[in-house]
Coordinates of C-alpha atoms and ligand atoms in Angstrom, one line a residue:
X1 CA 100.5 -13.4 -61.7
X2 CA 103.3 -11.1 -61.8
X3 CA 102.6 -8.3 -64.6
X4 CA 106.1 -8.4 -67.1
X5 CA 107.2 -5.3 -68.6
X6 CA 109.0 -5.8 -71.9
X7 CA 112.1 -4.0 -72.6
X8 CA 113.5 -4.7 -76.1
X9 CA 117.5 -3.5 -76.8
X10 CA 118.3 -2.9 -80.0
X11 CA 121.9 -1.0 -81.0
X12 CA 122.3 0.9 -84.1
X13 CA 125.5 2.5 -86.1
X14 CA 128.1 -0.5 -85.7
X15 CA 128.6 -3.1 -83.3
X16 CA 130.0 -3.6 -80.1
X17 CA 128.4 -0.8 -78.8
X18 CA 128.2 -2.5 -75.2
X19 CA 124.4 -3.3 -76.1
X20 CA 124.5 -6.4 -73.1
X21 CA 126.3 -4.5 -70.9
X22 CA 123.9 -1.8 -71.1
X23 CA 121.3 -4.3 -70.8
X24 CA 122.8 -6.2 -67.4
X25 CA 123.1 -2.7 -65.7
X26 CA 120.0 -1.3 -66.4
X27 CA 118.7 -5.3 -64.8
X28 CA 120.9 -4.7 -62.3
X29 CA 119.2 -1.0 -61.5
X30 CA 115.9 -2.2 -62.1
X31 CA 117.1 -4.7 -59.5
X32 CA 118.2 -2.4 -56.8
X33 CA 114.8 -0.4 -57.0
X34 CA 113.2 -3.5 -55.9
X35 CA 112.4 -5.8 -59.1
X36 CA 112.6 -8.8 -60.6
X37 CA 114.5 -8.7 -63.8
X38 CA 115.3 -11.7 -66.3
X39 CA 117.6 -10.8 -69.6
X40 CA 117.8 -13.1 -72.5
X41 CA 120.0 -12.7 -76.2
X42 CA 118.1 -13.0 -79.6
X43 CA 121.1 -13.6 -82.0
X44 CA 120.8 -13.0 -85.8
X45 CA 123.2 -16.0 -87.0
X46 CA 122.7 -19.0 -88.5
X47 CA 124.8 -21.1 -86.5
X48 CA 122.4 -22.9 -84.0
X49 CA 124.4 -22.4 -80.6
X50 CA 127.6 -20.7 -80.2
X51 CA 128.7 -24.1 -79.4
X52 CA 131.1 -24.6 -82.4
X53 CA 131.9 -21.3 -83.4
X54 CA 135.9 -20.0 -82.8
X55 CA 136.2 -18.2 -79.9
X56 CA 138.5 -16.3 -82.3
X57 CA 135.2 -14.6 -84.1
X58 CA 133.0 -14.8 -81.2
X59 CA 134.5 -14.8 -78.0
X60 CA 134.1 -17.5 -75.6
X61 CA 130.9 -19.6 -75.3
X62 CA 129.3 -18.9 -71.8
X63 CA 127.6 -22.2 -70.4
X64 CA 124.5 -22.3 -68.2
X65 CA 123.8 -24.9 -65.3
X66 CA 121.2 -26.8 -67.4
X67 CA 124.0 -27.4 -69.9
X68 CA 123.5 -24.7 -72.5
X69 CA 126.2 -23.6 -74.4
X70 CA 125.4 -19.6 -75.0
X71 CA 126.2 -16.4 -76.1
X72 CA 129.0 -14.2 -73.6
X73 CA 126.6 -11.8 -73.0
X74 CA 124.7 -14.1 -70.8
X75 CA 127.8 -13.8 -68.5
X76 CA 127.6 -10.3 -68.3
X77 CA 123.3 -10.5 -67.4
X78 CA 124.8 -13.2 -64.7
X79 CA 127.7 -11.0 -63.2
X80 CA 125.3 -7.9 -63.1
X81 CA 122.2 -9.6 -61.9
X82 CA 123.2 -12.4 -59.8
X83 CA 120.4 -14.7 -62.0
X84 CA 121.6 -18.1 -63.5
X85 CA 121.0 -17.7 -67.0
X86 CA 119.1 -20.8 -68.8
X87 CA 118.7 -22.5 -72.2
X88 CA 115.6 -20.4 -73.3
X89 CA 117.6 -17.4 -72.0
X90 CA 119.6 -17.1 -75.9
X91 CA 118.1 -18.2 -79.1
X92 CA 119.8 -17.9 -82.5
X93 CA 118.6 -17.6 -85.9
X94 CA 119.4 -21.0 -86.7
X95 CA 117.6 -22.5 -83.7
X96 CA 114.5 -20.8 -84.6
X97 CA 114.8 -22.3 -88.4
X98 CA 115.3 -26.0 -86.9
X99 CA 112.2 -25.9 -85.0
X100 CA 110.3 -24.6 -87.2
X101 CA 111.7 -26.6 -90.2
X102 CA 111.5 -29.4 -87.9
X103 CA 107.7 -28.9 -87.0
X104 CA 107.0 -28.8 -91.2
X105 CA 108.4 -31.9 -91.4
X106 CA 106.1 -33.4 -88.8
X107 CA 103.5 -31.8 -90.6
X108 CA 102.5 -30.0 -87.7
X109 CA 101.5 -26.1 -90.5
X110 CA 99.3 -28.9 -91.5
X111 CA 100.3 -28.5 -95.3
X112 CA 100.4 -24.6 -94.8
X113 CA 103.1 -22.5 -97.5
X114 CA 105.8 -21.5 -94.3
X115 CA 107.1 -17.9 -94.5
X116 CA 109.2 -15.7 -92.5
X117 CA 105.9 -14.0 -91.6
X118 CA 103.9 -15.6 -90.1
X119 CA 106.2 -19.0 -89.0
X120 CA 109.2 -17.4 -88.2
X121 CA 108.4 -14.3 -86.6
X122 CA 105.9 -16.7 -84.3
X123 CA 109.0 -19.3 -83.6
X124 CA 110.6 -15.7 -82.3
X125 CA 107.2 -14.3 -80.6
X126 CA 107.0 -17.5 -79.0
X127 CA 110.4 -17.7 -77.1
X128 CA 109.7 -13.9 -75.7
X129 CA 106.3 -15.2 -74.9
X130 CA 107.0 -18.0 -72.5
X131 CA 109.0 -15.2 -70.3
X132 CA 106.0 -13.6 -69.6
X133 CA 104.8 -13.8 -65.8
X134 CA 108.4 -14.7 -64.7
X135 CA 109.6 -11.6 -63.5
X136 CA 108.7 -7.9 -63.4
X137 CA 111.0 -6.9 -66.4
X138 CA 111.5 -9.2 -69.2
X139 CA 115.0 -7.8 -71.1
X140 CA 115.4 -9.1 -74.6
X141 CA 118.7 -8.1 -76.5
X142 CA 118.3 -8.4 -80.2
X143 CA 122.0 -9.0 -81.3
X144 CA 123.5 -6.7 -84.4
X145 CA 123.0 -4.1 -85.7
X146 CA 119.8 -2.6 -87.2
X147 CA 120.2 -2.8 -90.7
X148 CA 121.3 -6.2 -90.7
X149 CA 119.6 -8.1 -93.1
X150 CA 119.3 -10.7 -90.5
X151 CA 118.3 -8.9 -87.9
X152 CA 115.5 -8.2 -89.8
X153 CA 112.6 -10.9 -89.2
X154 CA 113.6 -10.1 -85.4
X155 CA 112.8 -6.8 -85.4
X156 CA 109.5 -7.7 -87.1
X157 CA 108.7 -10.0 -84.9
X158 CA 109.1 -7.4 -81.5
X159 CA 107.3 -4.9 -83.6
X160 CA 104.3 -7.4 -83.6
X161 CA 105.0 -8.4 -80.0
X162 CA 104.9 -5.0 -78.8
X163 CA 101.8 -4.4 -80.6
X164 CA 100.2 -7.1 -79.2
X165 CA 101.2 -7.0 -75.4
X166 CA 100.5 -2.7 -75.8
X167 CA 102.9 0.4 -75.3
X168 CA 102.0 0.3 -71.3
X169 CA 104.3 -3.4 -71.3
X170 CA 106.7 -2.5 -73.8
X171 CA 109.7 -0.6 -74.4
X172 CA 112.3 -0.1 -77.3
X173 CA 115.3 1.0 -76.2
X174 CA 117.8 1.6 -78.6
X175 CA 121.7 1.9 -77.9
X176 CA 123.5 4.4 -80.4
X177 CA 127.0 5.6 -80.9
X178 CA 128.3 9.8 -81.8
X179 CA 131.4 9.7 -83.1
X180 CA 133.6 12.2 -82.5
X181 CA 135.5 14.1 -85.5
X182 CA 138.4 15.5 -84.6
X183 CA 138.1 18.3 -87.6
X184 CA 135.2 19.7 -86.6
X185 CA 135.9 18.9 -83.3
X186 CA 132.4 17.7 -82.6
X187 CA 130.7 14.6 -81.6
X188 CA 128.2 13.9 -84.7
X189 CA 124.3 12.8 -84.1
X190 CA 124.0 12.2 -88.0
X191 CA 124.6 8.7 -87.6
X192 CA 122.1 8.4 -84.6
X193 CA 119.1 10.0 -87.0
X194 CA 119.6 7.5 -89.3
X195 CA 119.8 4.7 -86.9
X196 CA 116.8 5.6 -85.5
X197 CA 115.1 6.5 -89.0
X198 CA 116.2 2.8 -90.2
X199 CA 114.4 1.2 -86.7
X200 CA 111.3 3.5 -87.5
X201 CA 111.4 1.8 -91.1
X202 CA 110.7 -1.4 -89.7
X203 CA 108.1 -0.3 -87.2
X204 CA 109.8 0.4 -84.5
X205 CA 109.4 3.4 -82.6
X206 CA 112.2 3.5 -79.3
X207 CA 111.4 5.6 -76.5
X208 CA 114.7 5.7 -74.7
X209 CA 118.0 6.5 -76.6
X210 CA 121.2 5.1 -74.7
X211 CA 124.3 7.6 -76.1
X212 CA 127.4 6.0 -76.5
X213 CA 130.0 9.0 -76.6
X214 CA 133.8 8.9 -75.5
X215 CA 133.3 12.3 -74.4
X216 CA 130.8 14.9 -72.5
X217 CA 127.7 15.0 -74.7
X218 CA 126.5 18.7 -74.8
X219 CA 122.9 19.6 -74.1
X220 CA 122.2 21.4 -77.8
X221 CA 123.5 18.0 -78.6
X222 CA 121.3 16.1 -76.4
X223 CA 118.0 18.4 -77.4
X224 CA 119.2 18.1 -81.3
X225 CA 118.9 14.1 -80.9
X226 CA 115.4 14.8 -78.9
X227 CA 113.6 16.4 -81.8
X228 CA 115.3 15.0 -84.6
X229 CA 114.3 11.4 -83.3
X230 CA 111.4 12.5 -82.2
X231 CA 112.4 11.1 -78.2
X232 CA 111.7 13.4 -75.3
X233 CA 114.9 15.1 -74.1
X234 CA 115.0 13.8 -70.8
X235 CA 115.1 9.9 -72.3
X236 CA 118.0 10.7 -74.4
X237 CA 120.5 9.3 -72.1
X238 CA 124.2 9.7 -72.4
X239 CA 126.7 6.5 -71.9
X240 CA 130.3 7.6 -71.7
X241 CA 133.0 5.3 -71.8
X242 CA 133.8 4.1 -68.3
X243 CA 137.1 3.2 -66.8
X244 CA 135.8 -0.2 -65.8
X245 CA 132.7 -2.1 -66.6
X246 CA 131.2 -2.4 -63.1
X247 CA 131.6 1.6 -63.0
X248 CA 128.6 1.3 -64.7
X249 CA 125.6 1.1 -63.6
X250 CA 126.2 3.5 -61.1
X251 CA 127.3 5.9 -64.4
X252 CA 123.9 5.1 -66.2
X253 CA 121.9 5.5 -62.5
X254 CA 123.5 9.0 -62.2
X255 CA 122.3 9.5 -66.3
X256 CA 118.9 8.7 -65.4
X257 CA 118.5 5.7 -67.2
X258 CA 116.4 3.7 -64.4
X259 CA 114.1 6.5 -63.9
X260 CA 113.5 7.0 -67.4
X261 CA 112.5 3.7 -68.0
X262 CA 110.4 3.6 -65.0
X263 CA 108.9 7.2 -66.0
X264 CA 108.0 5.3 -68.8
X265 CA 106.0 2.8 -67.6
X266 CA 104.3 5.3 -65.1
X267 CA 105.9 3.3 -62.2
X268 CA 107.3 5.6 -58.7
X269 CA 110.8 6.6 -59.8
X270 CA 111.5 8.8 -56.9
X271 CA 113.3 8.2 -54.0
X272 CA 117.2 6.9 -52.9
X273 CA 118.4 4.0 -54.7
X274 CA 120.9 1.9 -52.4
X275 CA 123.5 1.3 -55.2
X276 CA 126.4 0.6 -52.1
X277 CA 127.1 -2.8 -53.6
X278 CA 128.2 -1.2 -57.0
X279 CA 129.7 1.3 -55.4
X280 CA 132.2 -0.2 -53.1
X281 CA 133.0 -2.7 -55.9
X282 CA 134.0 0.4 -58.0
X283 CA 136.2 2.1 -55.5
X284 CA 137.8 -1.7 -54.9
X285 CA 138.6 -1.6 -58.5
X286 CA 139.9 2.3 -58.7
X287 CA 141.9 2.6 -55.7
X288 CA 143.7 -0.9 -54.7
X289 CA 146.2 -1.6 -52.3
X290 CA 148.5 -3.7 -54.0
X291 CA 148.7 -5.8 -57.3
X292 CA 149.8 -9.0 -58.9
X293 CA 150.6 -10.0 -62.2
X294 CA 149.3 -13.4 -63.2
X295 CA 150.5 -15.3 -66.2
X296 CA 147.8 -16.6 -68.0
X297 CA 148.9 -19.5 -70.5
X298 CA 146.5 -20.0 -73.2
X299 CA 145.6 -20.1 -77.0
X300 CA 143.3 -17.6 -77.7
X301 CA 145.4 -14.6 -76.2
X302 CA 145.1 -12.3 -78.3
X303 CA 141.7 -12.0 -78.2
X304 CA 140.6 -10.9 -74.4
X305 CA 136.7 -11.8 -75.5
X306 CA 137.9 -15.4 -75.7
X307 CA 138.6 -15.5 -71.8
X308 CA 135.8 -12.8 -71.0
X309 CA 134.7 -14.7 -68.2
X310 CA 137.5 -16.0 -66.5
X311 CA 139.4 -12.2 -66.8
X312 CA 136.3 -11.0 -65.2
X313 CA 136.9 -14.0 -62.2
X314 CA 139.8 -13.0 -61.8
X315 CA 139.1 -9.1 -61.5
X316 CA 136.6 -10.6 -58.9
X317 CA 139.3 -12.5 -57.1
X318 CA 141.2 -8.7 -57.2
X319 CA 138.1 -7.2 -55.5
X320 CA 137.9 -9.7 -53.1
X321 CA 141.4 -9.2 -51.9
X322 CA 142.0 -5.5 -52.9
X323 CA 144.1 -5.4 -55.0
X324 CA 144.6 -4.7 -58.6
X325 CA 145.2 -7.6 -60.8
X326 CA 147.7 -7.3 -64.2
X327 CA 146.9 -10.1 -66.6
X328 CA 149.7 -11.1 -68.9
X329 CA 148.5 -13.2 -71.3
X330 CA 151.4 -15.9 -72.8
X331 CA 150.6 -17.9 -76.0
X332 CA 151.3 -21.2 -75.2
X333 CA 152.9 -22.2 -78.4
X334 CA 155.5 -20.3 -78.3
X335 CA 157.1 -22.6 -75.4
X336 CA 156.5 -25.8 -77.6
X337 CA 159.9 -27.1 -77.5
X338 CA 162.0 -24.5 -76.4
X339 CA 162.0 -24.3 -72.3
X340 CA 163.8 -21.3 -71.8
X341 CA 161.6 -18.9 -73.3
X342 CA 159.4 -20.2 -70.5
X343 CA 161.6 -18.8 -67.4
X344 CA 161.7 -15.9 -69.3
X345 CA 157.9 -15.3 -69.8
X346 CA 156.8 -16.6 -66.8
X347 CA 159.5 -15.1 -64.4
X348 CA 158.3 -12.3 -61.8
X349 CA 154.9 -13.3 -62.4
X350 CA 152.8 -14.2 -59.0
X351 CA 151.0 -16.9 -60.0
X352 CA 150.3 -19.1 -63.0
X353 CA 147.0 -20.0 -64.7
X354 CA 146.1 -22.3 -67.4
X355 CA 142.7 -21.7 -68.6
X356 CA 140.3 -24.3 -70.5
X357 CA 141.4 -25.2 -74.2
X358 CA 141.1 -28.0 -77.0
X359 CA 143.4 -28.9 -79.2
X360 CA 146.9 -30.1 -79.3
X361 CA 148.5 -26.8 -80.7
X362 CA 150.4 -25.2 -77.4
X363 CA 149.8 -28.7 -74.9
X364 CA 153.0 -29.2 -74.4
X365 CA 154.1 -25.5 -73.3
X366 CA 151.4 -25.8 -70.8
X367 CA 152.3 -28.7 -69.8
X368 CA 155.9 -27.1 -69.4
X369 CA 154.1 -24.3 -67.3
X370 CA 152.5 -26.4 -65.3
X371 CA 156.1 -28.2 -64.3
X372 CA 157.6 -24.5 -63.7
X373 CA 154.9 -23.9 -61.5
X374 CA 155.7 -26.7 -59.5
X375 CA 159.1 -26.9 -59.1
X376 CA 159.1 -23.0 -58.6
X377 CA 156.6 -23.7 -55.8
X378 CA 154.4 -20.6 -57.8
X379 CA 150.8 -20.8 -57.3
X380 CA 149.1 -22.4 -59.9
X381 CA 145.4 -22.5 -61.0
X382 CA 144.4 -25.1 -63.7
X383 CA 140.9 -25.1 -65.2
X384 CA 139.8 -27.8 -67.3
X385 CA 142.6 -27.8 -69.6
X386 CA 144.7 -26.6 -67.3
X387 CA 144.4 -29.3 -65.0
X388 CA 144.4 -32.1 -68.0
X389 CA 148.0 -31.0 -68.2
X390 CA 149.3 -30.5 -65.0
X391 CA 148.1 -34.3 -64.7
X392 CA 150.0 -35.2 -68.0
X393 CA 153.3 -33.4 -66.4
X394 CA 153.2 -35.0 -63.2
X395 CA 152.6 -38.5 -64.8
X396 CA 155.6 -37.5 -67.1
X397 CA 157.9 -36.3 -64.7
X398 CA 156.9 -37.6 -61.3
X399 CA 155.1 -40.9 -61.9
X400 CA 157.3 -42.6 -64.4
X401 CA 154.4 -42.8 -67.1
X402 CA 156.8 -40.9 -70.0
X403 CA 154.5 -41.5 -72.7
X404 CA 151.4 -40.2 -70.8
X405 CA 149.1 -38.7 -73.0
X406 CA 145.4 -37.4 -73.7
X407 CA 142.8 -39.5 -76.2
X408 CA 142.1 -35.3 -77.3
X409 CA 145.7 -35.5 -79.4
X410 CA 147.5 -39.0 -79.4
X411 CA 146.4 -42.3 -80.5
X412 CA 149.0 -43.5 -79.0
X413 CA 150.6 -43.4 -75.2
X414 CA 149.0 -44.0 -71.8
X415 CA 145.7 -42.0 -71.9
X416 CA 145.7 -40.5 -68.5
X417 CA 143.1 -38.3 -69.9
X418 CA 140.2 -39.9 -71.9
X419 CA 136.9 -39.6 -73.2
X420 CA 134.8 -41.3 -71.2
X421 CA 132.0 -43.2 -72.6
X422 CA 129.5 -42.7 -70.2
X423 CA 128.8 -41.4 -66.6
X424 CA 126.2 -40.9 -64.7
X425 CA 123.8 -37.6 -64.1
X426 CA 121.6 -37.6 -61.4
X427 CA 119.5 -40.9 -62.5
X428 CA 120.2 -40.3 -66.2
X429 CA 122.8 -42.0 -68.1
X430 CA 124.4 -40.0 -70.7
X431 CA 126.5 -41.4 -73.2
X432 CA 129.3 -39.6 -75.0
X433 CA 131.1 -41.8 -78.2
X434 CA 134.0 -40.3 -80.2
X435 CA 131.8 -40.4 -83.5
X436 CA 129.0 -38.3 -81.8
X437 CA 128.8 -34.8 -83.8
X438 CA 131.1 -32.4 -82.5
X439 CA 128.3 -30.2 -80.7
X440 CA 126.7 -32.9 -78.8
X441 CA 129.3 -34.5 -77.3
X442 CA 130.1 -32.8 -74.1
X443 CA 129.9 -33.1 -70.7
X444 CA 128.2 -29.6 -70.3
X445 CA 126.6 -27.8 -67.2
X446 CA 126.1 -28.1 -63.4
X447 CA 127.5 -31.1 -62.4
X448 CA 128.2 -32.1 -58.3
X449 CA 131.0 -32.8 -56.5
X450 CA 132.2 -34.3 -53.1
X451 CA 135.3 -32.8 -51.8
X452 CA 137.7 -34.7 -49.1
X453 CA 137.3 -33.3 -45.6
X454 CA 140.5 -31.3 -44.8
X455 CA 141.6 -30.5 -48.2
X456 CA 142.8 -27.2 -49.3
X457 CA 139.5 -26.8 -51.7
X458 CA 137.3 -28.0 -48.6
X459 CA 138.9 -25.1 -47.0
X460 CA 138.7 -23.0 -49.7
X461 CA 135.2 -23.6 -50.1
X462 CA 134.0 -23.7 -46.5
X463 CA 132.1 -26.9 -47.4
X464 CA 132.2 -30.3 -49.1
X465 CA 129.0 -30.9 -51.6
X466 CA 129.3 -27.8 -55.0
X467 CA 128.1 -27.9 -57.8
X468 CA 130.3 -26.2 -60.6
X469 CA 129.6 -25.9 -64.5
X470 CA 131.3 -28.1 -67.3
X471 CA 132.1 -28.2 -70.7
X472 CA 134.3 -30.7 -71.8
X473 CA 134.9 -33.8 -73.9
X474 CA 137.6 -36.2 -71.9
X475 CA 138.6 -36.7 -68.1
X476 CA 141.3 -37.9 -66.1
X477 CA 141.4 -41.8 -65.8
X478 CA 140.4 -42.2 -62.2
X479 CA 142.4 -45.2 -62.8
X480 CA 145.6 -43.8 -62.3
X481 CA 144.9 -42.5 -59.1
X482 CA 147.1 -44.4 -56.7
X483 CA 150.0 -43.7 -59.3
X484 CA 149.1 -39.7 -59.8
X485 CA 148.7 -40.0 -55.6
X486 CA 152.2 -41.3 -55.1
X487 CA 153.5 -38.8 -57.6
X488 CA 152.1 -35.8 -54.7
X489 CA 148.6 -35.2 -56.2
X490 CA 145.3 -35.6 -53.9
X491 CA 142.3 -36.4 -55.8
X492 CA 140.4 -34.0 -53.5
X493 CA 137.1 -33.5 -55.3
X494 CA 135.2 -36.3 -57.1
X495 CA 131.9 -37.2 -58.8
X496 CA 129.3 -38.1 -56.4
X497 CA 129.8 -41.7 -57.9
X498 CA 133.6 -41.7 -57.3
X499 CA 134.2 -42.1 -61.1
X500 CA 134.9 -39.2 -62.3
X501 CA 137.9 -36.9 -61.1
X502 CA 136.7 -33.0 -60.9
X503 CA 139.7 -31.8 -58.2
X504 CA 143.4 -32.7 -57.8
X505 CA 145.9 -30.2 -55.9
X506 CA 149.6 -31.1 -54.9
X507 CA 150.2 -31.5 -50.7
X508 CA 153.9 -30.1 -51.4
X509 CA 152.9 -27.0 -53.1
X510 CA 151.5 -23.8 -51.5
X511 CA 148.9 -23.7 -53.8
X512 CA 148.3 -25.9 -56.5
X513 CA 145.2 -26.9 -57.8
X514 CA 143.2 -27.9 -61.0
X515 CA 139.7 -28.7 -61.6
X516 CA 137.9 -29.7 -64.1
X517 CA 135.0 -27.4 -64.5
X518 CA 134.9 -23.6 -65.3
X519 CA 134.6 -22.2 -61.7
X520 CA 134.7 -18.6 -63.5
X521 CA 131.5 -19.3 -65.4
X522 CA 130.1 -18.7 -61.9
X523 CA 131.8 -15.6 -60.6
X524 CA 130.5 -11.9 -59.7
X525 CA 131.8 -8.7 -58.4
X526 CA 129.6 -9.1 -55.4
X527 CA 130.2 -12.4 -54.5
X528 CA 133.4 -13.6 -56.4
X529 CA 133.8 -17.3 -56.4
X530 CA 136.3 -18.7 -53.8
X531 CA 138.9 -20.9 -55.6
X532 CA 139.7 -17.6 -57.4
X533 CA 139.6 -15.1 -54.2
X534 CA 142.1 -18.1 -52.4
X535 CA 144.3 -18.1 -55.3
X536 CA 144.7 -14.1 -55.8
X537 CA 145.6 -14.2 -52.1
X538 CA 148.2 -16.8 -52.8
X539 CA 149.5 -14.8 -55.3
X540 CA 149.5 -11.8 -53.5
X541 CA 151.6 -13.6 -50.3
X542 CA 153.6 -15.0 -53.7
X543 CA 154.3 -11.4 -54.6
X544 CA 155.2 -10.2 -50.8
X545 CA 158.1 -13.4 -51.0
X546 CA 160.2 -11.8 -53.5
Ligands
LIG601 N1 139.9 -30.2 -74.4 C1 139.6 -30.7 -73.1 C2 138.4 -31.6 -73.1 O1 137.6 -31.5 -74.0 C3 139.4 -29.5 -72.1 C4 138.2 -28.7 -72.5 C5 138.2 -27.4 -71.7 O2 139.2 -27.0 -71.2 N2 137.1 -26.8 -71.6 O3 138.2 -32.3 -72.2

């Protein structure tokens, strides 16, 4: 069996200190020296998935192909590493609560008193536990900050972990910020000492400071930090801010952060490291030959978090094709009833996307950017969402069907998008009811698809079985078909079961095409997914037209 390392993250000082993304680089670095590297996200909150939380306070939900709905930093271990994350990749305080609440009420303490020591920080020592043996490096992120009083029966329960599995297959590694104070014009370790002093007051001694800085750390700086936190010199690493997250790893490489950690496990850290891949995707991003500018109509614009993933797609889609991509993001309620402010938002831009959504707030402008799309013949990418409503338009405008209309936000109309009440998975039935609670009813992860031979997404794809991830609540009414068909749209992709609609793209548009799963969920730098590498090239042919 495969001998796991442990490497516990932990961030200190305030949050948003780019803990996962410290954590996915250092995988993907431990990866390029020849490892096996799996990453999972403890989170501190009560809720029991990110399932239901705003994407407003939390940023998007990432979802997993067995149909986990999880924290965004799973995205990031996924774009870094190349490994699909799982449901026992993130586990939340609330989760840990239910089972454990749950096993007392089968009885299964046998009548024991249950406490946050011993019951909880098992429930927590178990979910590390099962990782060990499947891969080299086991990477837990402990979300927070330490101080947290809920971060608290987490760190306890590493501390025990680490104790138990011994120093030689364990590692803290803590990520820290020094501010920099303009009066004194110095970058401060003050708040560092105490960081690390809180972490040592719950046990926890960490061997390999990550430094966040926005500026050149200076040695006295970096030897102060040693002996004050009592770290040797060499493992106090400095993270500057980086022009684009997947400058990164090669940044932290170059730091020594790989052959610290490996120093500290007593494993060969000598030797060239092929980081080529990381490299050329880095001088892709810094030095393009051309750009676009696509219009991205959505809801929760003003919060880039909220569409980390599909930003990062289509970055990847930029990389594919060289060039640079501008996203300009348009709140689609402003274009509820009034078109013109449409032409002039969405004018000059090379290609249109409508990104997944719920809700009835800012519909109809999509729906209206959908139609401008394709009457101005302007490549247009609908995900989810975003092809829901470029459905509803065509049924509107093309197909006669003027009261068309989603089950999501109208009782009343012709529901050319509906829930569904059940569909088939494989051999399993699922069912899905409108009553269900709100965070089971979903059609969520991998699900596979037939695509027509010679459509555009055939093409695109270069085959005709996927498999793409989901996380919706209603479909298009494969129903209307032969009416959406006449109207111009080809029902190219479809469940393996012919039921369930999951690609339509218009045969008098250049490109034009919805679908509806999140094919950004699957996207990375080094292999960026095709339906957003074909539409950044339509774009870019969009932007040589004018
Ligand atoms: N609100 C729509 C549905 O539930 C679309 C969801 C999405 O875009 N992810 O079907």
């Amino acid at each position: 069996m495969t001998t796991t390392r442990f490497i516990f993250i932990t961030g200190g000082v305030v949050s948003s200190l780019g803990k996962g993304l410290g954590s996915a680089a250092l995988g993907a670095l431990l990866q390029a020296r020849g490892y096996s590297v799996r990453l999972c996200k403890l989170d501190p909150y009560l809720n029991v998935d990110p399932g239901t939380m705003s994407p407003f306070q939390h940023g998007e939900v990432f979802v997993t192909d067995d149909g986990a709905e999880t924290d965004l930093d799973l995205g990031h271990y996924e774009r870094f590493t190349g490994v699909p994350a799982t449901q026992s990749d993130n586990v939340t305080t609330g989760r840990i609560y239910l089972n454990v609440l749950n096993k007392e009420r089968k009885g299964d303490y046998l009548g024991a008193t249950i406490q946050v020591i011993p019951h909880i920080t098992n429930e927590i020592k178990d979910f590390i536990r099962e990782k060990d043996g499947t891969a080299d490096f086991v990477m837990c992120e402990i979300g927070g900050t330490v101080g947290d009083i809920e971060s608290l029966p987490f760190l306890e329960a590493i501390r025990q972990f680490g104790n138990e599995v011994g120093s030689a297959r364990s590692l803290f590694l803590h990520v820290t910020l020094l501010p920099y104070i303009p009066a004194a014009g110095e970058l401060k370790t003050k708040p560092t000492q105490h960081s690390v002093k809180e972490l040592m007051s719950a046990g926890i001694r960490p061997k390999v400071l990550l430094c966040r800085a926005d500026r050149d750390i200076e040695e006295d700086e970096l030897h102060k930090i040693a002996l004050f936190c009592n770290i040797d010199e060499k493992k106090v690493i400095p993270a500057l801010d980086a022009k684009s997250i997947y400058d990164v790893p090669v940044r932290y490489h170059k730091e020594g952060l790989d052959t610290e950690v490996l120093d500290y496990f007593e494993l060969p850290n000598e030797g060239d490291v092929d980081l080529s891949t990381w490299e050329n995707i880095s001088k892709r991003i810094h030095d393009p030959e051309d750009e676009v500018t696509i219009g991205v109509v959505g809801k929760y614009t003003n919060l880039a978090d909220s569409y980390k993933s599909l930003n990062e797609a289509l970055t990847h889609g930029g990389i594919a094709n060289n060039v640079k991509v501008h996203i300009k993001f348009i709140e689609a309620s402003i274009f509820d009833g009034h078109a013109n402010d449409i032409v002039q938002e969405l004018d000059g831009v090379d290609g249109i996307l409508v990104p997944g959504g719920f809700g009835e707030r800012g519909s109809e402008g999509k729906i209206k950017a959908a139609q401008f799309a394709r009457e101005r013949k302007i490549p247009y990418f609908g995900i989810c969402f975003g092809l829901q409503m470029a459905i509803l338009e065509a049924a509107r405008n093309l197909a006669n069907i003027d009261d068309a209309n989603s089950t999501e936000f109208s009782e009343g109309g012709t529901h050319l998008v509906g829930l569904m009440t059940e569909w088939v998975k494989g051999n399993a039935r699922q069912e899905r009811t409108s009553d269900d609670d709100l965070g089971g009813t979903m059609r969520l992860g991998a699900f596979p698809a037939k695509l027509a031979e010679g459509s555009k997404v055939a093409e695109i794809y270069g085959c005709t079985e996927i498999s793409e991830r989901h996380r919706h609540r209603y479909e298009v009414n494969i129903n209307y078909k032969d009416q959406l068909e006449e109207a111009g749209f080809f029902f190219s992709g479809l469940s393996p079961d012919g039921k369930l609609p999951e690609i339509c793209e218009r045969r008098d548009h250049p490109w034009f095409i919805g679908v509806q799963y999140h094919p950004e969920l699957k996207s990375k730098p080094f292999d960026p997914h095709p339906l957003f590498t074909s539409f950044i090239k339509a774009a870019l042919d969009q932007s040589r037209l004018v």
